[in-house]
Coordinates of N, CA, C and O in Angstrom, one line a residue:
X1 N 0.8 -1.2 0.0 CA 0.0 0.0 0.0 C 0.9 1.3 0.0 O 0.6 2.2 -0.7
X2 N 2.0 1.1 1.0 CA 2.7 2.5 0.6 C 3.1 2.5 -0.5 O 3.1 3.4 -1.2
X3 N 3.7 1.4 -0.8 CA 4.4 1.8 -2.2 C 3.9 2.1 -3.4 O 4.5 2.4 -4.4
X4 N 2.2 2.0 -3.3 CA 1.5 2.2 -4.2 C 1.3 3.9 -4.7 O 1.2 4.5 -5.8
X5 N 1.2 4.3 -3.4 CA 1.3 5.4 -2.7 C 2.4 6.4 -3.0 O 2.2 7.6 -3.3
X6 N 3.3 6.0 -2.7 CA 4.5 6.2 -3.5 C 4.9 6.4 -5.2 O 5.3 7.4 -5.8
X7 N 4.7 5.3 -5.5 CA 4.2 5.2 -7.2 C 3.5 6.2 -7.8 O 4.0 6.8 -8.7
X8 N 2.2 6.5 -7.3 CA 1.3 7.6 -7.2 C 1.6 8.6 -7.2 O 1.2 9.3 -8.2
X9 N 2.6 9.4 -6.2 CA 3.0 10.3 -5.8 C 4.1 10.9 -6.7 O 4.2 12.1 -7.0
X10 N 5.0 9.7 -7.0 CA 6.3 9.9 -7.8 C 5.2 10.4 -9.2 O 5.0 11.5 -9.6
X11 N 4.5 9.1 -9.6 CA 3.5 9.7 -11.5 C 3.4 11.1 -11.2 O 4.1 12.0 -11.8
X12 N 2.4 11.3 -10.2 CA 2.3 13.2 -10.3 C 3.4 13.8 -10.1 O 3.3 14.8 -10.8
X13 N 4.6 13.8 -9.5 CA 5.6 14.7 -9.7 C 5.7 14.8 -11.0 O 5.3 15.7 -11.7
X14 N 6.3 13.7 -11.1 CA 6.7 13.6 -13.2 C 5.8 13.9 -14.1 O 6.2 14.3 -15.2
X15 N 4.6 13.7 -13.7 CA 3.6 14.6 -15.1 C 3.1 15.8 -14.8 O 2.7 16.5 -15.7
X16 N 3.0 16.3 -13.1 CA 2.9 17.5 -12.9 C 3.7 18.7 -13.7 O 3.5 19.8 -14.2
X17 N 5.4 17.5 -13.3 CA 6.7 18.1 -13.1 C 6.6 18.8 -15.0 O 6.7 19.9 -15.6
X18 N 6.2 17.0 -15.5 CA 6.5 17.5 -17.5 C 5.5 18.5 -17.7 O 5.9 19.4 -18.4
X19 N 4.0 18.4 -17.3 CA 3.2 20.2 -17.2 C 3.9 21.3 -17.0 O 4.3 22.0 -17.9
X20 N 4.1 21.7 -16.1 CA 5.2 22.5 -16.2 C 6.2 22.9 -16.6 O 6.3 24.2 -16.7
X21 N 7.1 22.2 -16.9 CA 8.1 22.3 -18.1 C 7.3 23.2 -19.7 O 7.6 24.1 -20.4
X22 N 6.0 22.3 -19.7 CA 5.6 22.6 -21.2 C 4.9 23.5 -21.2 O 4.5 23.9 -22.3
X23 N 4.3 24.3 -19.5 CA 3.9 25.8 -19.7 C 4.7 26.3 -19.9 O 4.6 27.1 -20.9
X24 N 6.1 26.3 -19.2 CA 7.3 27.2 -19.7 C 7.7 27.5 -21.1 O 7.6 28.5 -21.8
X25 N 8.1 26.5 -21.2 CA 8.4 26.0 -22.7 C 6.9 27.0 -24.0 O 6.9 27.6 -25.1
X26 N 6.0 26.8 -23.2 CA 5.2 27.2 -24.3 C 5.1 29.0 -23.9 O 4.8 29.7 -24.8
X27 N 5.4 29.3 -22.9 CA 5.7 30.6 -22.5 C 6.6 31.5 -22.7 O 6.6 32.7 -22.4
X28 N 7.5 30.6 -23.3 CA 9.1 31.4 -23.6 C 8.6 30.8 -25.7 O 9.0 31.6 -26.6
X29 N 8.1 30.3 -26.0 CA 7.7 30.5 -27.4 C 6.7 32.1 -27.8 O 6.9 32.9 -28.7
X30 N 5.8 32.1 -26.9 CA 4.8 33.1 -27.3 C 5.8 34.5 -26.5 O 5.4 35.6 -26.6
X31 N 6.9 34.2 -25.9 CA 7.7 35.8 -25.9 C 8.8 35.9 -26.7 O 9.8 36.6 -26.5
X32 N 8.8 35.1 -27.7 CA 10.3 35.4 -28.7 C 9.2 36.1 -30.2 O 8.2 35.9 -30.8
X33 N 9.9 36.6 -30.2 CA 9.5 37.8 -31.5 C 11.0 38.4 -32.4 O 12.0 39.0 -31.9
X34 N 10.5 38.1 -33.9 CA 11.5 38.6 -34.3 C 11.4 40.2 -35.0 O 10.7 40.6 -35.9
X35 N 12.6 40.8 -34.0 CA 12.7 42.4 -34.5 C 13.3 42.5 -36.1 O 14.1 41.7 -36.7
X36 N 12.7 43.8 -36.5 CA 13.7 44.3 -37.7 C 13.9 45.5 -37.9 O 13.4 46.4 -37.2
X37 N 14.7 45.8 -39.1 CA 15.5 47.0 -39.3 C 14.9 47.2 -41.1 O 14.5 46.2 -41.7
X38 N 14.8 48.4 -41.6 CA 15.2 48.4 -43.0 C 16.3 49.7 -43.4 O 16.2 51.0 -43.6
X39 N 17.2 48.7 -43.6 CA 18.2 49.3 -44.0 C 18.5 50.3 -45.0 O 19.5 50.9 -44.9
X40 N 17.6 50.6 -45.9 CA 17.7 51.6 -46.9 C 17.0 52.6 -46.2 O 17.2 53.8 -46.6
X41 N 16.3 52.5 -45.3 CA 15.3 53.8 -44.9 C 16.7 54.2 -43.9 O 16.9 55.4 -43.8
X42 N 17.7 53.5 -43.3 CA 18.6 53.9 -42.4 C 19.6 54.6 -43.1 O 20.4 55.3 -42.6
X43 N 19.6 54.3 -44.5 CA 20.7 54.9 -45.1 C 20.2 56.1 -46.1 O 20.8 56.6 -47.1
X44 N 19.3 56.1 -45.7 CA 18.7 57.2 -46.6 C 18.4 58.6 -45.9 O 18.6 59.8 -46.2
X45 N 17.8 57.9 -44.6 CA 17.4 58.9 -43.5 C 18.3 59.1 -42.0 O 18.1 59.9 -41.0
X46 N 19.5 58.2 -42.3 CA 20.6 59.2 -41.1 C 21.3 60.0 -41.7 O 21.3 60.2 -42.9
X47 N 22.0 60.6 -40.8 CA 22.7 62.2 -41.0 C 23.5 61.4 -41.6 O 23.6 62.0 -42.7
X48 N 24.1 60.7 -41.6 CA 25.6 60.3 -42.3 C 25.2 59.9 -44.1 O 26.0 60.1 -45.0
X49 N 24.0 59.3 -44.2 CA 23.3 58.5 -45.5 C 22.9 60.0 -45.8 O 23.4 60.1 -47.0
X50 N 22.4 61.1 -45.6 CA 22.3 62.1 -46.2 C 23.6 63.1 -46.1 O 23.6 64.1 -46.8
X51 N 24.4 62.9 -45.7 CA 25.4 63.7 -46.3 C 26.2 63.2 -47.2 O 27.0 63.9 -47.9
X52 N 26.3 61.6 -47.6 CA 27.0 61.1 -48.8 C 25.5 61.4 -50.0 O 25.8 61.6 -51.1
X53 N 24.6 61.3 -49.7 CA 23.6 61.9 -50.7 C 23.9 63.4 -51.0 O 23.8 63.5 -52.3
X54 N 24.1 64.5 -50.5 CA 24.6 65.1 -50.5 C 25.8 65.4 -51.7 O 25.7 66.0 -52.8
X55 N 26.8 65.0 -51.1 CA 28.4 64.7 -52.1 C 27.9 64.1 -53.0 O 28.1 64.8 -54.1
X56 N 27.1 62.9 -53.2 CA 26.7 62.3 -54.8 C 26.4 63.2 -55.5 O 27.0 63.3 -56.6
X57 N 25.4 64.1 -55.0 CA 24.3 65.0 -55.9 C 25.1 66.1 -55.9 O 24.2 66.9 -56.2
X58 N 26.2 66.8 -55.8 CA 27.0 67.7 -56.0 C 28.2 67.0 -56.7 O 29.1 67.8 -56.6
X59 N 28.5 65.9 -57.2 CA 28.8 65.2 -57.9 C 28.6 65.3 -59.2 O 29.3 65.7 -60.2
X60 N 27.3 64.8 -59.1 CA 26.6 64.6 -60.2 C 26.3 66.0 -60.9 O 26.3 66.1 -62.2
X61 N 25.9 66.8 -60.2 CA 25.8 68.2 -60.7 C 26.5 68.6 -61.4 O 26.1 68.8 -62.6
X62 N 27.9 68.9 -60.9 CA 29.5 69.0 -61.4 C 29.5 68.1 -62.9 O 30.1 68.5 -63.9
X63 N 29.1 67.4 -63.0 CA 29.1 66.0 -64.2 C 28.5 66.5 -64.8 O 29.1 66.8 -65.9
X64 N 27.2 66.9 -64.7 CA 26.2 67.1 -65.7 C 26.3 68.4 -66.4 O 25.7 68.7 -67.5
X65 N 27.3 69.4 -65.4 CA 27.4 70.8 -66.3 C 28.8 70.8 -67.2 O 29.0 71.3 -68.3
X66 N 29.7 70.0 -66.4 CA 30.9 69.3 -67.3 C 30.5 68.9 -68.6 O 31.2 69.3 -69.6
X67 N 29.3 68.1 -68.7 CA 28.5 67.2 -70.1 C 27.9 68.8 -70.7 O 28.4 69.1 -71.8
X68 N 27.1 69.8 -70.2 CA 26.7 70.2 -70.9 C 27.8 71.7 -71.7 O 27.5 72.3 -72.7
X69 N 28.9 71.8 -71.1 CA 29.8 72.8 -71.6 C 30.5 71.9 -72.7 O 31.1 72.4 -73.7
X70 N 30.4 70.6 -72.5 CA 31.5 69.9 -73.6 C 30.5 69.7 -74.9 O 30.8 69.7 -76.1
X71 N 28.9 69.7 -74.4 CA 28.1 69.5 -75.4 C 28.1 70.5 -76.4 O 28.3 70.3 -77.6
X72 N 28.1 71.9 -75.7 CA 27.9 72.9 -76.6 C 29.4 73.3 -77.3 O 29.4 74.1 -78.2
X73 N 30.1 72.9 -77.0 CA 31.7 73.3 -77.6 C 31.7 72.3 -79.3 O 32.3 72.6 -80.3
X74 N 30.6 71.1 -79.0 CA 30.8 70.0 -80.2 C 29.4 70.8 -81.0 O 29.2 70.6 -82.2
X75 N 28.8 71.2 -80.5 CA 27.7 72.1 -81.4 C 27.7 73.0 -82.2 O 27.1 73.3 -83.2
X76 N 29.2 73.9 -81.2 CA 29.9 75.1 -82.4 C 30.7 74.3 -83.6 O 30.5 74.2 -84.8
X77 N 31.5 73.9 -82.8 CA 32.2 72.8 -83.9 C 31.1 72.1 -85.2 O 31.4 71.7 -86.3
X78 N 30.0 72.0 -84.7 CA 29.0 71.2 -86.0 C 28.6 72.8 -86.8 O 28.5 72.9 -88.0
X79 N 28.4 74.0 -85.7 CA 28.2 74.8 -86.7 C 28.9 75.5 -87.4 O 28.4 76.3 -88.2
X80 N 30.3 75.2 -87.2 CA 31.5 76.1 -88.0 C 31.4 74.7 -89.0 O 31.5 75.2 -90.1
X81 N 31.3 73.8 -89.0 CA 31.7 72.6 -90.2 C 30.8 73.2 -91.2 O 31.0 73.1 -92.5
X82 N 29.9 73.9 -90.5 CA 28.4 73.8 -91.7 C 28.7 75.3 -93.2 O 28.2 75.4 -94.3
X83 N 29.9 76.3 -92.2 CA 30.1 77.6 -93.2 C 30.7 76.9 -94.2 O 31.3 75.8 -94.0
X84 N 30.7 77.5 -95.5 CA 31.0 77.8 -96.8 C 32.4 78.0 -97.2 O 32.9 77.4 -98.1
X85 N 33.1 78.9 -96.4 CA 34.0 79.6 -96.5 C 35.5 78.8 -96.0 O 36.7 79.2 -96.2
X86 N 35.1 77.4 -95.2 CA 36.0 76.8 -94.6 C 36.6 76.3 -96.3 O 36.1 76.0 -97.3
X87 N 37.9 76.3 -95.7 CA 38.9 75.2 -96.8 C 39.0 73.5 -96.9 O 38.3 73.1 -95.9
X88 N 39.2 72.8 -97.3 CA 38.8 71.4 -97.4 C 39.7 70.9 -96.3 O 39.4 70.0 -95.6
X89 N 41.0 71.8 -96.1 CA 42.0 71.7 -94.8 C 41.0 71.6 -93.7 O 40.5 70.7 -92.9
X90 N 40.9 72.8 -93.9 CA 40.0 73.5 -92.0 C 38.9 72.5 -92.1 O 38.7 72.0 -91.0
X91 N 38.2 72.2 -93.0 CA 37.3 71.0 -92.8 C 37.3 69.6 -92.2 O 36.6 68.8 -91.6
X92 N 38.4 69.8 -92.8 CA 39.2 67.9 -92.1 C 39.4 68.4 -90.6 O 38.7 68.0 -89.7
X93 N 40.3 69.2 -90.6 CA 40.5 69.8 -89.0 C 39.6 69.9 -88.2 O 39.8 69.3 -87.2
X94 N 38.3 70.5 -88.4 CA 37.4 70.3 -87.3 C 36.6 69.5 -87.8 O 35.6 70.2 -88.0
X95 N 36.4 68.7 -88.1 CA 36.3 67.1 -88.8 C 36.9 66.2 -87.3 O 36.3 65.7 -86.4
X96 N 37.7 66.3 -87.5 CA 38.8 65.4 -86.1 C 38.3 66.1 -85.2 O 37.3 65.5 -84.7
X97 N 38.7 67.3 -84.5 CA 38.2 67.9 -83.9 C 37.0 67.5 -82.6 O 37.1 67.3 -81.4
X98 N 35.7 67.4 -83.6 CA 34.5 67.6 -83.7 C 35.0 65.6 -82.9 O 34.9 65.2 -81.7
X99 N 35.3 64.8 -84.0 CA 35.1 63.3 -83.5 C 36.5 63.4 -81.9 O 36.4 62.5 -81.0
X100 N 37.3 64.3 -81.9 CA 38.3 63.6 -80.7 C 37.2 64.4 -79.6 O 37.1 63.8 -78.5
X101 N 36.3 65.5 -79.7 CA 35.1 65.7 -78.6 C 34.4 64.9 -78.3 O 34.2 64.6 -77.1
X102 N 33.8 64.2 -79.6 CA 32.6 63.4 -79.2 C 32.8 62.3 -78.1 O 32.0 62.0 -77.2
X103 N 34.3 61.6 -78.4 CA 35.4 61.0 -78.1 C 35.4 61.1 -76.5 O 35.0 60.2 -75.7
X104 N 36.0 62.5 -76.3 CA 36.2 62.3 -75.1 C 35.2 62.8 -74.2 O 35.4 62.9 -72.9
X105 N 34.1 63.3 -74.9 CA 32.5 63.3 -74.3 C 32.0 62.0 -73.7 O 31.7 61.9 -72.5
X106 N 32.0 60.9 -74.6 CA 31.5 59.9 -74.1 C 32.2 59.3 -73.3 O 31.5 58.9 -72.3
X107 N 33.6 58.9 -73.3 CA 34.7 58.9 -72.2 C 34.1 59.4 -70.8 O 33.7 58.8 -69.8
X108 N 34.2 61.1 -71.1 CA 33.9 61.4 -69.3 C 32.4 61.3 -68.8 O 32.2 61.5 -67.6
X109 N 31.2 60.9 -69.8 CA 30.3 60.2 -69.3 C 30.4 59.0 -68.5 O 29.8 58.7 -67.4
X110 N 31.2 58.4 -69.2 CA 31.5 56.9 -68.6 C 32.1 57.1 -66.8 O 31.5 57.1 -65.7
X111 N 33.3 57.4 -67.3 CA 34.1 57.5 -66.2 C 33.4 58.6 -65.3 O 33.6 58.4 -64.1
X112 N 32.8 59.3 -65.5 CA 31.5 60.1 -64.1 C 30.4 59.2 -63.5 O 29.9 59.4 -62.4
X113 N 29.9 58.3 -64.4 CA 29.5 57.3 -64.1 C 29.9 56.3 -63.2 O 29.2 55.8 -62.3
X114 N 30.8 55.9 -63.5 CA 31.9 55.0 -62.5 C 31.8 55.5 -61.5 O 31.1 55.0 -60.6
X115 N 32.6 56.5 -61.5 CA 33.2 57.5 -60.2 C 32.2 57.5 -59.4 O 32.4 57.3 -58.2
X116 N 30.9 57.6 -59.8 CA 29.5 58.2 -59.0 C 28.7 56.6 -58.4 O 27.8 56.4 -57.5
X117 N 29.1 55.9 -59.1 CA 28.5 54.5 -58.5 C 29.4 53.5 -57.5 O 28.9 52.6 -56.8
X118 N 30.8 53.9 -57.9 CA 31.6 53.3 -56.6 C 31.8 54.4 -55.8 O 32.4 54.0 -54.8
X119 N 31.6 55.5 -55.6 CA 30.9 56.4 -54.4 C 30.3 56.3 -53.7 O 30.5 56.4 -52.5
X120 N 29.0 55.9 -54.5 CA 27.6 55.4 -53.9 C 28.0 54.1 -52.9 O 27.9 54.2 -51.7
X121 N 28.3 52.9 -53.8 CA 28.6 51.9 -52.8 C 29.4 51.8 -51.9 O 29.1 51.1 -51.0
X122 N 31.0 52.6 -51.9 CA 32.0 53.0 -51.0 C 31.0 53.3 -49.8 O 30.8 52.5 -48.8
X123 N 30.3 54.7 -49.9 CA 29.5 55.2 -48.7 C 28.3 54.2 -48.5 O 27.6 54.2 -47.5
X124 N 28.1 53.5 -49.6 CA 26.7 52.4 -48.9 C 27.4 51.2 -47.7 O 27.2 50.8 -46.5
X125 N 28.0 51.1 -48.5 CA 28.8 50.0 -47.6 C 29.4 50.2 -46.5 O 29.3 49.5 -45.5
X126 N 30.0 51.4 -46.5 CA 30.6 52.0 -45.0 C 29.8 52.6 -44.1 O 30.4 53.2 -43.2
X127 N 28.5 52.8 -44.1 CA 27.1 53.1 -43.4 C 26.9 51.5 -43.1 O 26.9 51.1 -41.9
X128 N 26.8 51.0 -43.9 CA 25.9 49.3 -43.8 C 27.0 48.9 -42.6 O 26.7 49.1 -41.4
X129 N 27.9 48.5 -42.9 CA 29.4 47.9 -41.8 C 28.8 48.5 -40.2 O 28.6 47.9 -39.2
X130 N 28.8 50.2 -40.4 CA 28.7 50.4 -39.3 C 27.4 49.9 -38.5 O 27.4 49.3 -37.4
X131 N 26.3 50.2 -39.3 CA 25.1 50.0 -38.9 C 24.8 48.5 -38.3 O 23.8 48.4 -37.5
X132 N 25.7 47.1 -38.7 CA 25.7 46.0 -38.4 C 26.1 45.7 -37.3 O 25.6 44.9 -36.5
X133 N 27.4 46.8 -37.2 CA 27.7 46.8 -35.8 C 27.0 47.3 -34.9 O 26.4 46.4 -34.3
X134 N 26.6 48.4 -34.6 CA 25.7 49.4 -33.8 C 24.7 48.1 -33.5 O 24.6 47.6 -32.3
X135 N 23.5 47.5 -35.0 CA 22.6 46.8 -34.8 C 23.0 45.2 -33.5 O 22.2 44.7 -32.7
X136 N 24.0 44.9 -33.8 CA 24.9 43.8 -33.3 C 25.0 44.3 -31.6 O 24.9 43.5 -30.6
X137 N 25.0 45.5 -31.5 CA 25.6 45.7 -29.9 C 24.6 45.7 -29.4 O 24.2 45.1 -28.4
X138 N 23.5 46.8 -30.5 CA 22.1 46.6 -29.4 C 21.3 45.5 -29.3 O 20.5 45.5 -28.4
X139 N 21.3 44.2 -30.2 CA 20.9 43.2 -30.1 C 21.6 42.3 -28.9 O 21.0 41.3 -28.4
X140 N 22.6 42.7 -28.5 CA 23.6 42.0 -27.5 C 22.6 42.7 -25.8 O 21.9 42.1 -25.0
X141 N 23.1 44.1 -25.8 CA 22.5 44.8 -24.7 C 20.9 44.7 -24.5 O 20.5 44.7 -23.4
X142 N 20.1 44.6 -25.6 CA 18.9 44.1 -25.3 C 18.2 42.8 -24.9 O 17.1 42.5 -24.5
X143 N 19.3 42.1 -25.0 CA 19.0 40.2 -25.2 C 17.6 40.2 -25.9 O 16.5 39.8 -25.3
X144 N 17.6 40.9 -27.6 CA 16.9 40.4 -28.7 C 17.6 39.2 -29.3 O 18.8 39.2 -29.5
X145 N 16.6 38.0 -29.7 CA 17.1 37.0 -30.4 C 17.5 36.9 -31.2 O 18.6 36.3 -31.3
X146 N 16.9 37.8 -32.5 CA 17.0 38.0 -33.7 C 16.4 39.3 -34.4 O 15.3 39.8 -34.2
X147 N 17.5 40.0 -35.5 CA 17.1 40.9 -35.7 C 17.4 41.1 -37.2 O 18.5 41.2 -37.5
X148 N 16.3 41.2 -38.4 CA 16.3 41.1 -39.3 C 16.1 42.3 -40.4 O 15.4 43.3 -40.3
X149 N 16.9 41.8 -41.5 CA 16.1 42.7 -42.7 C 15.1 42.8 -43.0 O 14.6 41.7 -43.1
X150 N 14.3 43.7 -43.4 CA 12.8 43.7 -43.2 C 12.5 43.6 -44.8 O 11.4 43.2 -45.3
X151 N 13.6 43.9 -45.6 CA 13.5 43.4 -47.2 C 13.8 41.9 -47.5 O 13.0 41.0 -47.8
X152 N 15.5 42.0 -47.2 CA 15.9 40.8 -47.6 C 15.5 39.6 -46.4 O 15.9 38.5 -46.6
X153 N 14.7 39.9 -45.5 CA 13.9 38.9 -45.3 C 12.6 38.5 -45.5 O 12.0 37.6 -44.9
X154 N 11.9 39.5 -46.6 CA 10.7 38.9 -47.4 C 9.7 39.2 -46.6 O 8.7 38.7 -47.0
X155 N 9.6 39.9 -45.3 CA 8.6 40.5 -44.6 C 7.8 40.9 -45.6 O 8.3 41.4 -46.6
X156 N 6.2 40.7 -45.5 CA 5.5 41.0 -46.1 C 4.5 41.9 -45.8 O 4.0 42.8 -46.6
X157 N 4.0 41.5 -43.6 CA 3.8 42.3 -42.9 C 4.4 42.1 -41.6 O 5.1 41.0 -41.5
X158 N 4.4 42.9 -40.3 CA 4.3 42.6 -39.5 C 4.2 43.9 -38.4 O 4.3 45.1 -38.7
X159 N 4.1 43.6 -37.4 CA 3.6 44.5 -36.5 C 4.8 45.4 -36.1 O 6.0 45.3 -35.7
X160 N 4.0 46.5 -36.3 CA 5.6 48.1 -35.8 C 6.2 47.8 -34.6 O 7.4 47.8 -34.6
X161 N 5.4 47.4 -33.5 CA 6.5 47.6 -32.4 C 7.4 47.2 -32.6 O 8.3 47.8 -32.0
X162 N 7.7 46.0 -33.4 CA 9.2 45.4 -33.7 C 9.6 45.9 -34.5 O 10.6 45.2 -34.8
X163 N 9.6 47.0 -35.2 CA 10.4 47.8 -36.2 C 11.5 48.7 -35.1 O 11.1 49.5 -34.2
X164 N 12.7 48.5 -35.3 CA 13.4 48.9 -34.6 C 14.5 50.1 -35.8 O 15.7 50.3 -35.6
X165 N 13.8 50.5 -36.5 CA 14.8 51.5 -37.5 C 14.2 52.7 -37.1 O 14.8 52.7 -36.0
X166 N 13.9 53.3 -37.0 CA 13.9 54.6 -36.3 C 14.9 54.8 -34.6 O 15.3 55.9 -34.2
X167 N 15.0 53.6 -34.0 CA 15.8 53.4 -33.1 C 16.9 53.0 -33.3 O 17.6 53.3 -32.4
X168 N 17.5 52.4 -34.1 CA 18.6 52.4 -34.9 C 19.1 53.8 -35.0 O 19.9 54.4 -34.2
X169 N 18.3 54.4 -36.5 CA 18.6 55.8 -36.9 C 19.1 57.1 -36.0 O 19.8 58.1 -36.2
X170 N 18.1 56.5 -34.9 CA 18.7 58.1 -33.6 C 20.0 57.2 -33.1 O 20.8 58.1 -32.7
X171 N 20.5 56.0 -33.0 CA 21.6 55.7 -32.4 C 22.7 56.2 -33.4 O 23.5 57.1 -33.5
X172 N 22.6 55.6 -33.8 CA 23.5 55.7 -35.5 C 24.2 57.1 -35.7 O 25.4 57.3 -36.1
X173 N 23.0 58.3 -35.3 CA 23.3 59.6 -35.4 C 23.6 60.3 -34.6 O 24.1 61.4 -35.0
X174 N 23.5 60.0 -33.2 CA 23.9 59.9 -31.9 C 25.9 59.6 -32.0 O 26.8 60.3 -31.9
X175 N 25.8 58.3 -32.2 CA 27.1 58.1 -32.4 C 28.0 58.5 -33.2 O 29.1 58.7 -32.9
X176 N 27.4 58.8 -34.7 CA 28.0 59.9 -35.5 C 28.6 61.1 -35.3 O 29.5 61.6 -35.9
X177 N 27.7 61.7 -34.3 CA 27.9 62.9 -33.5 C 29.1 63.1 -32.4 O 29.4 64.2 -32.0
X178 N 29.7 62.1 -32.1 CA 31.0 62.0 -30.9 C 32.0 61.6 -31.7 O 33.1 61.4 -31.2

């Protein structure tokens, strides 16, 4: 009889005991939530991502009046080819002329182009680096599980509180600032 008793006693520890385990267990599932970031709104909208936007677009400015002073120099050149009075010499001459512009028109298109898109990525990349880190420390100091791209992880929706990019963004800019 005691040992029955016993038996008894021991079953309910162990299935009380495994109930409990699997409230826990089911209690620590319904508090893990995964946070995110989007990264382009961070690099778009911190002080640091708007002042290489900045430099680009004063870049690009520079480029584009560079293209249009080279344009109109190959325009005179098309309208001096067009007079009467030129010699078959001076013809040939700005003949060449006219093609070593065109020449090196499309050249410095190119190469402003270049320039302006390993710019872009230079400063994308050296925002993103930082930002991984920053994201990295506060995922550490928060004891968040996981913390995701809200693009490149195919979010399609999810609830704001877990959006952590505007909290990012004031950190980011914060730190920028010292």
């Amino acid at each position: 009889m005691k040992r029955a008793i016993l038996i008894a006693t021991l079953f309910s520890l162990v299935t009380g005991g495994s109930s409990l385990a699997a409230k826990e267990k089911t209690s620590k599932q319904q508090q893990f939530a995964v946070y995110y970031v989007n990264m382009q709104e961070i690099i778009n909208n911190s002080n640091k991502g708007k002042q290489a936007k900045t430099i680009l677009e004063s870049k690009i400015t520079k480029a584009r009046e560079e293209i249009k002073k080279r344009e109109k120099e190959i325009n005179k050149l098309k309208e001096e080819l067009k007079s009467p009075v030129l010699s078959a010499q001076a013809k040939t001459d700005k003949e060449r002329q006219l093609q070593q512009k065109i020449r090196d028109l499309q050249r410095f298109r190119q190469d402003a182009q270049i320039e302006i898109a390993n710019l872009e990525k230079q400063y994308t990349m050296e925002i993103i680096n930082e930002v991984v880190k920053l994201i990295n420390n506060y995922r550490k100091e928060k004891n968040i599980p996981m913390i995701v791209e809200v693009r490149e992880a195919g979010i399609i929706t999810a609830d704001p509180k877990y959006d952590l990019t505007q909290t990012i963004i004031k950190l980011y800019n914060k730190k920028a600032r010292k």
